[in-house]
PDB file of C-alpha atoms in Angstrom:
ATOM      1  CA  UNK A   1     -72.100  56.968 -90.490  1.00 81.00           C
ATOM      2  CA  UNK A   2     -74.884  56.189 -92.815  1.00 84.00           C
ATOM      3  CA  UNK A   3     -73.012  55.493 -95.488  1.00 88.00           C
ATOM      4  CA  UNK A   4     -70.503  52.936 -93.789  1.00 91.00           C
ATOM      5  CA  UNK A   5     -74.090  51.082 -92.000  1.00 89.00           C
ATOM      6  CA  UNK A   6     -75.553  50.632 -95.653  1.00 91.00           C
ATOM      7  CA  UNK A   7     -72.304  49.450 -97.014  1.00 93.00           C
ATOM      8  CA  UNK A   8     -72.003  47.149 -94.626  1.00 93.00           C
ATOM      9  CA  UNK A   9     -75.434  45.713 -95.205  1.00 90.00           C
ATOM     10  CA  UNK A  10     -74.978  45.792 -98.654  1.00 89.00           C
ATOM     11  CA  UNK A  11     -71.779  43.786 -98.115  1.00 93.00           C
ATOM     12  CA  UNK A  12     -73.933  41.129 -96.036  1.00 93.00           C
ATOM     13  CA  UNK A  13     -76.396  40.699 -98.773  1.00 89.00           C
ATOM     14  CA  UNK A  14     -74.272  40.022-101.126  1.00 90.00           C
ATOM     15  CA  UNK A  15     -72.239  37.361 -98.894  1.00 94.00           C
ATOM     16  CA  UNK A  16     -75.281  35.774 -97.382  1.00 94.00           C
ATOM     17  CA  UNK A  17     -77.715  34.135-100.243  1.00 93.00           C
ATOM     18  CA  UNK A  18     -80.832  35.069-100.568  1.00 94.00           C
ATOM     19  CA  UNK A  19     -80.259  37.543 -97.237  1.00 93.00           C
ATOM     20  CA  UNK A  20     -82.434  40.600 -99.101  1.00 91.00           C
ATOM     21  CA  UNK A  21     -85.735  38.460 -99.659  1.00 92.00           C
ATOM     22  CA  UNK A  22     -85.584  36.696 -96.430  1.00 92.00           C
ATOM     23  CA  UNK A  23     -85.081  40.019 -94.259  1.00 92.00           C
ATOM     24  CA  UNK A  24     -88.179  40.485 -91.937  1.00 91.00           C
ATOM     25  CA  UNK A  25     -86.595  43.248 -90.006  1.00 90.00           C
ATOM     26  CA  UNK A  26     -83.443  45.530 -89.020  1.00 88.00           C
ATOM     27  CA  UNK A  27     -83.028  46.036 -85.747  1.00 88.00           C
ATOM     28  CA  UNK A  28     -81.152  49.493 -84.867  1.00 88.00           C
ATOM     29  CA  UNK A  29     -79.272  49.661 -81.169  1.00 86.00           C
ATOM     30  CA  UNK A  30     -76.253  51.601 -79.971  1.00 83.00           C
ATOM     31  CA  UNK A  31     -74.907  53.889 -77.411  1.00 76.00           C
ATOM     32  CA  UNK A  32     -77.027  57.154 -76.400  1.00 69.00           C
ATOM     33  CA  UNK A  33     -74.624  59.468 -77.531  1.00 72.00           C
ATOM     34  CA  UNK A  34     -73.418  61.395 -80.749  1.00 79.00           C
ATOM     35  CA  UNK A  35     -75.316  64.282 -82.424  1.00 87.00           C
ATOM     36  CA  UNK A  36     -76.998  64.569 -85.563  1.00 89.00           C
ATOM     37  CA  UNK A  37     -79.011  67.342 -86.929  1.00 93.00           C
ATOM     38  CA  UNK A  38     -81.126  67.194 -89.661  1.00 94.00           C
ATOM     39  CA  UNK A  39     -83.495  69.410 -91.136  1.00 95.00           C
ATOM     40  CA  UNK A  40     -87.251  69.770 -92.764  1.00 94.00           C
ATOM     41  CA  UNK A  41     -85.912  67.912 -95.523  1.00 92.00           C
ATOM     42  CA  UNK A  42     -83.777  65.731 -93.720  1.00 90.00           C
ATOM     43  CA  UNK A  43     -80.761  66.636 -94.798  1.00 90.00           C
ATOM     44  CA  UNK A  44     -77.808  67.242 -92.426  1.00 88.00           C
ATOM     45  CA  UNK A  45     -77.030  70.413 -90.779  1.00 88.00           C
ATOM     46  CA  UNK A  46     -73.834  71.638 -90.105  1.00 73.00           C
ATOM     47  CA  UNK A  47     -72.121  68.181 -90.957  1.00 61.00           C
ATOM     48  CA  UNK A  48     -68.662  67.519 -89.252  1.00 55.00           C
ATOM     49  CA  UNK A  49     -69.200  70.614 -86.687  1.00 54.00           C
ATOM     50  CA  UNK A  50     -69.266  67.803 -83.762  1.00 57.00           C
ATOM     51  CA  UNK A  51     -65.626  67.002 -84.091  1.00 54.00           C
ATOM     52  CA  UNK A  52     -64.852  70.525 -83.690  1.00 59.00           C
ATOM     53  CA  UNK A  53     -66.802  70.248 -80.193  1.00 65.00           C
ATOM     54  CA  UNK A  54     -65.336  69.818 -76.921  1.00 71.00           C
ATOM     55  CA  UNK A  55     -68.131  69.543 -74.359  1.00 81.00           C
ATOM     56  CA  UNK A  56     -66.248  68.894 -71.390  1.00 85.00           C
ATOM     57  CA  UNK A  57     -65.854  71.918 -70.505  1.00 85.00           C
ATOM     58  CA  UNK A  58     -70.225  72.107 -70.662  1.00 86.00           C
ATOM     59  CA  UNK A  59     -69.793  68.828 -68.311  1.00 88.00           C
ATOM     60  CA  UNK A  60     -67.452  70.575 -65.815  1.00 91.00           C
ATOM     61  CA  UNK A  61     -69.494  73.962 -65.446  1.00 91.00           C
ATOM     62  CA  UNK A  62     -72.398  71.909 -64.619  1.00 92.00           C
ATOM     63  CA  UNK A  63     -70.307  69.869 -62.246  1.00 93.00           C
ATOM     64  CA  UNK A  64     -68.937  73.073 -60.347  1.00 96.00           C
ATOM     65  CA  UNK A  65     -72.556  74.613 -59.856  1.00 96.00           C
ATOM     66  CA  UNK A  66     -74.233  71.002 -59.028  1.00 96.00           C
ATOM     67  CA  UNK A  67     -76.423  71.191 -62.107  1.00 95.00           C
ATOM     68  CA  UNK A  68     -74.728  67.682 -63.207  1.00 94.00           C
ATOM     69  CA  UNK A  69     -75.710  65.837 -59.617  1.00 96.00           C
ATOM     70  CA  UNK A  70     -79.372  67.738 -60.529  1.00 97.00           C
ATOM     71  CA  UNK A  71     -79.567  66.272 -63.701  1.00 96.00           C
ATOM     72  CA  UNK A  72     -78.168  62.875 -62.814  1.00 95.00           C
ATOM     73  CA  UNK A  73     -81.092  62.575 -59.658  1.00 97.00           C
ATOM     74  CA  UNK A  74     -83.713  62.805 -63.144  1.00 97.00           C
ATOM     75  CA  UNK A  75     -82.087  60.826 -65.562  1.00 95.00           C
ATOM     76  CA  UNK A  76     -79.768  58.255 -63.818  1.00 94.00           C
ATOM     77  CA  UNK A  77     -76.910  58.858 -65.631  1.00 91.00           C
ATOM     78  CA  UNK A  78     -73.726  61.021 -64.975  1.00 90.00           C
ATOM     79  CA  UNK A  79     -73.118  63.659 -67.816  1.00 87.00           C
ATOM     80  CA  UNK A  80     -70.321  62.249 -69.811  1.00 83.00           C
ATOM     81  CA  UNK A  81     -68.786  64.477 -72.841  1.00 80.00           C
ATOM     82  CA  UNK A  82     -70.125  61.803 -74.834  1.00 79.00           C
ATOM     83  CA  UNK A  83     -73.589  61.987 -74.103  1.00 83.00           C
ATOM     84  CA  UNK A  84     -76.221  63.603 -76.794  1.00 85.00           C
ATOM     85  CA  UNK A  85     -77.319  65.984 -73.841  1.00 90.00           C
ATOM     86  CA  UNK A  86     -73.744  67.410 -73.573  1.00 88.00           C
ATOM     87  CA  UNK A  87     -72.889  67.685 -77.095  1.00 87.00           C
ATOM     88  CA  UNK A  88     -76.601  69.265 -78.046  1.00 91.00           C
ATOM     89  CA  UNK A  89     -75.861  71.974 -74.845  1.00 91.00           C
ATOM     90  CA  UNK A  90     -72.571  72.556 -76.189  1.00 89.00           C
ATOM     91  CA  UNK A  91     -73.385  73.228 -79.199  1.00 89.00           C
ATOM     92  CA  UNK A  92     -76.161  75.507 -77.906  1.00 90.00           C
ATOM     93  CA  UNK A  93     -73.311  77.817 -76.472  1.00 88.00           C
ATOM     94  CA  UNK A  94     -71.420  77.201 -79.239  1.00 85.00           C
ATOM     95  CA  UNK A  95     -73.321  77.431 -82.469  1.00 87.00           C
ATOM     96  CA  UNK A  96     -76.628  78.050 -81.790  1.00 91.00           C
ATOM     97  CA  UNK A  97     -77.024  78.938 -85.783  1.00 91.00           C
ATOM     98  CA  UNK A  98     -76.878  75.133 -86.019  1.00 90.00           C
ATOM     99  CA  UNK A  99     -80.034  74.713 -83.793  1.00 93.00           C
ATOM    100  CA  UNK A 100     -81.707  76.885 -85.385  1.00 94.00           C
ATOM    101  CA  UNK A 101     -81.385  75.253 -88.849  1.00 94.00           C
ATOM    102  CA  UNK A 102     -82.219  71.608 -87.623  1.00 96.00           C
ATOM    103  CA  UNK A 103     -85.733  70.274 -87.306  1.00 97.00           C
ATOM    104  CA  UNK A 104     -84.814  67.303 -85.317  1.00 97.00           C
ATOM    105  CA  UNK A 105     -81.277  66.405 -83.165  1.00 95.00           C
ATOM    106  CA  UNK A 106     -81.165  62.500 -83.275  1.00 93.00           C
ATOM    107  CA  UNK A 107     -78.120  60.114 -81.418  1.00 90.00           C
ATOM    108  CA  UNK A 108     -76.151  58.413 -84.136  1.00 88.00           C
ATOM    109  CA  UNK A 109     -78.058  55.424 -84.182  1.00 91.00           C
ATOM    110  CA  UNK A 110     -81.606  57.155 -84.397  1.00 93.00           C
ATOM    111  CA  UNK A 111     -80.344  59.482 -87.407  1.00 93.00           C
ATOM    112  CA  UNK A 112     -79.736  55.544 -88.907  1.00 92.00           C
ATOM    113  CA  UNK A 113     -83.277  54.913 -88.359  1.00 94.00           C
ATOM    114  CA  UNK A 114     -84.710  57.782 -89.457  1.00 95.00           C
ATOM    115  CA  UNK A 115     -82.541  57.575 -92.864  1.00 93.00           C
ATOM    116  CA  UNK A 116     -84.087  53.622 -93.042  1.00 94.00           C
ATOM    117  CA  UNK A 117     -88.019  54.868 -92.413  1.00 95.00           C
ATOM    118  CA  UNK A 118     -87.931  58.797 -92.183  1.00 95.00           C
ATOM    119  CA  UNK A 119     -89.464  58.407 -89.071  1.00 96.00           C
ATOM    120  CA  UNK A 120     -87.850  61.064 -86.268  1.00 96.00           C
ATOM    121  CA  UNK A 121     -88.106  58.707 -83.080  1.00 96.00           C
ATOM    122  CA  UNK A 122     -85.839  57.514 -80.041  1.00 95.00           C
ATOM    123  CA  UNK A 123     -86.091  54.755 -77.643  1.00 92.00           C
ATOM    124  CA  UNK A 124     -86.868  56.050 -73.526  1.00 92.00           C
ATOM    125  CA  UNK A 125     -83.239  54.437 -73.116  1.00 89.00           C
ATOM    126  CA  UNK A 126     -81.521  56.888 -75.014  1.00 90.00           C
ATOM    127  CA  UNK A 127     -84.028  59.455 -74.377  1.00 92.00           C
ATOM    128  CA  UNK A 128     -83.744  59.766 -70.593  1.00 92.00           C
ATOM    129  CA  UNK A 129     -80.290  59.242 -70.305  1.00 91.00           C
ATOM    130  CA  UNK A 130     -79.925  62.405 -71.531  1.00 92.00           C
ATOM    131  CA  UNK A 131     -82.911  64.722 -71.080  1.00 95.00           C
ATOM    132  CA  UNK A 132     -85.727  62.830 -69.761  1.00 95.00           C
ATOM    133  CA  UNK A 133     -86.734  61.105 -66.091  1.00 96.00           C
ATOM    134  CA  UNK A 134     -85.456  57.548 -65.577  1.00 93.00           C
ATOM    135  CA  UNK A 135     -89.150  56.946 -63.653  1.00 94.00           C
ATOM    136  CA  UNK A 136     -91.171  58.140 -66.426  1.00 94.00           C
ATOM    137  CA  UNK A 137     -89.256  57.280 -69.759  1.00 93.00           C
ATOM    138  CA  UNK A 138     -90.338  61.051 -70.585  1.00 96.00           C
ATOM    139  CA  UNK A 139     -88.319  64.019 -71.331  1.00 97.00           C
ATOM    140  CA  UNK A 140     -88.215  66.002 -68.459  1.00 97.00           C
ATOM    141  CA  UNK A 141     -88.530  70.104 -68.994  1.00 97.00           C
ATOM    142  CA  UNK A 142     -86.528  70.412 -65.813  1.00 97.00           C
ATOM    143  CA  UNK A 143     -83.428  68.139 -67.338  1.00 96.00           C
ATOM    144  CA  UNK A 144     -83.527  70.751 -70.057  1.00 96.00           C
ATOM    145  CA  UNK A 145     -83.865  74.016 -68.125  1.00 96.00           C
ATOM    146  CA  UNK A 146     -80.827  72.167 -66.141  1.00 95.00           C
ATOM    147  CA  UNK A 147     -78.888  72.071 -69.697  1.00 94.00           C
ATOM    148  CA  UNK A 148     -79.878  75.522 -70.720  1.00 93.00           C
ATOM    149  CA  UNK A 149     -81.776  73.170 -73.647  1.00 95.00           C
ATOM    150  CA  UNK A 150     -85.586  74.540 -73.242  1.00 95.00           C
ATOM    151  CA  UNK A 151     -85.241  76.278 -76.616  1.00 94.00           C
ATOM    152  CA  UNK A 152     -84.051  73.262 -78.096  1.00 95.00           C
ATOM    153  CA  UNK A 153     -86.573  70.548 -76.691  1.00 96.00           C
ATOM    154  CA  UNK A 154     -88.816  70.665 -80.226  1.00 97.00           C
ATOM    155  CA  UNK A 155     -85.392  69.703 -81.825  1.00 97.00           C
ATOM    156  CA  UNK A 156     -85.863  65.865 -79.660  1.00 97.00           C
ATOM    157  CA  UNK A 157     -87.610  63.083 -81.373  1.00 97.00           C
ATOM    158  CA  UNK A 158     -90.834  61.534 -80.347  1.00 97.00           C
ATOM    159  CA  UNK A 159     -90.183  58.542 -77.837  1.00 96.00           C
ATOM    160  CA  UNK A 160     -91.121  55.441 -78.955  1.00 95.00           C
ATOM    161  CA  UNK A 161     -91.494  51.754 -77.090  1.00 92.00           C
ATOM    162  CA  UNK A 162     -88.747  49.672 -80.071  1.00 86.00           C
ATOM    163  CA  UNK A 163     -90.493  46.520 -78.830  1.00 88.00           C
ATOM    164  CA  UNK A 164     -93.846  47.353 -80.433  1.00 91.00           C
ATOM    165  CA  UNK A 165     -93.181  49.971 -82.452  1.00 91.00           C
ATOM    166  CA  UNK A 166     -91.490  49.778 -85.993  1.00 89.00           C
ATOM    167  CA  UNK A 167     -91.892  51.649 -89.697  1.00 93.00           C
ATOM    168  CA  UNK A 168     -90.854  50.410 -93.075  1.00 94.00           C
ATOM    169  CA  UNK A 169     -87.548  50.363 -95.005  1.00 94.00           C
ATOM    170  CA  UNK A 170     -87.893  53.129 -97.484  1.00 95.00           C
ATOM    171  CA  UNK A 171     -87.043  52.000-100.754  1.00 95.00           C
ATOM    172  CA  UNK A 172     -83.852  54.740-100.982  1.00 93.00           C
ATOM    173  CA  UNK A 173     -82.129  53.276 -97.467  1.00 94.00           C
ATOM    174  CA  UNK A 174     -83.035  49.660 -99.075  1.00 93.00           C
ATOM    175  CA  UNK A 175     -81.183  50.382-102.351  1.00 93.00           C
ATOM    176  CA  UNK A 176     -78.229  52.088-100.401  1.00 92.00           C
ATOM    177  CA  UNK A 177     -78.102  48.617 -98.339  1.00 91.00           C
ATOM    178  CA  UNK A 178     -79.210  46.080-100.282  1.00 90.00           C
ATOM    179  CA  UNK A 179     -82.226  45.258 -99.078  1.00 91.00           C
ATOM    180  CA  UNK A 180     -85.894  44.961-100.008  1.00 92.00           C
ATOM    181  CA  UNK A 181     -88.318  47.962 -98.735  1.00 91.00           C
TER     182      UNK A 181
END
């Protein structure tokens, strides 16, 4: 994923003039799904292991025993096999090993951020969709009790308002994209 984001900006500097030294900011958005574990170091752990995954099967247990209506009256959102909540409980059940080697579980597009600044954050969008309180824009402990996730919640990145909030290009993700740091 990070390679095909910084090709892609690399592409567009090189067909827009000038686009590297007139690049104020990136902005990074997408849906609040897809796992990514990274370490200390911030290097990937157990890379490709979510395709194995199937966590529908997660989403329909917690359907049968009402957990999912529990956890949809915090967050607002239905559990959907695509969400970061029900890929990180599956692969709690799963491959726990994996947990235990990561430092941080990011959504796709907040592993792109923190391979731009090294910063381990999340927008309250993404992060209450899938473990936190809609009201709040917190993680909610009771989400992640809900998930069988309590062991996991130092894996989540720190919540951050994208609005104000911003870090620097590091100079590796701007010579991977084409851009200035």
């Amino acid at each position: 994923l990070w390679r095909a984001a910084a090709t892609a900006l690399h592409q567009l500097a090189q067909a827009v003039p000038q686009l590297a030294s007139r690049t104020a900011a990136l902005a990074i958005t997408g849906k609040p799904g897809g796992t990514c574990l990274v370490d200390e170091d911030g290097d990937l752990v157990a890379t490709g292991l979510l395709h194995e995954l199937r966590p529908e099967h997660v989403i329909a247990r917690r359907r049968e025993d009402g957990r999912a209506s529990a956890v949809r009256a915090i967050t607002g959102h239905t559990m959907d096999a695509t969400l970061h909540s029900a890929e990180l409980a599956a692969l709690a059940e799963h491959r726990p090993e994996a947990l235990d080697r990561a430092a941080s579980a990011f959504t796709a597009k907040d592993c792109i951020y923190f391979l731009c600044t090294g910063e381990r954050a999340t927008d309250a969008g993404a992060a209450t969709s899938a473990f936190g309180d809609w009201r709040t824009g917190a993680y909610d402990a009771r989400v992640l009790d809900l998930l069988g996730l309590r062991d996991a919640a130092h894996l989540l990145p720190e919540i951050v308002d994208g609005t104000s909030h911003h870090d620097e290009l590091t100079t590796s993700a701007a010579a991977a994209s084409g851009l200035v740091a």
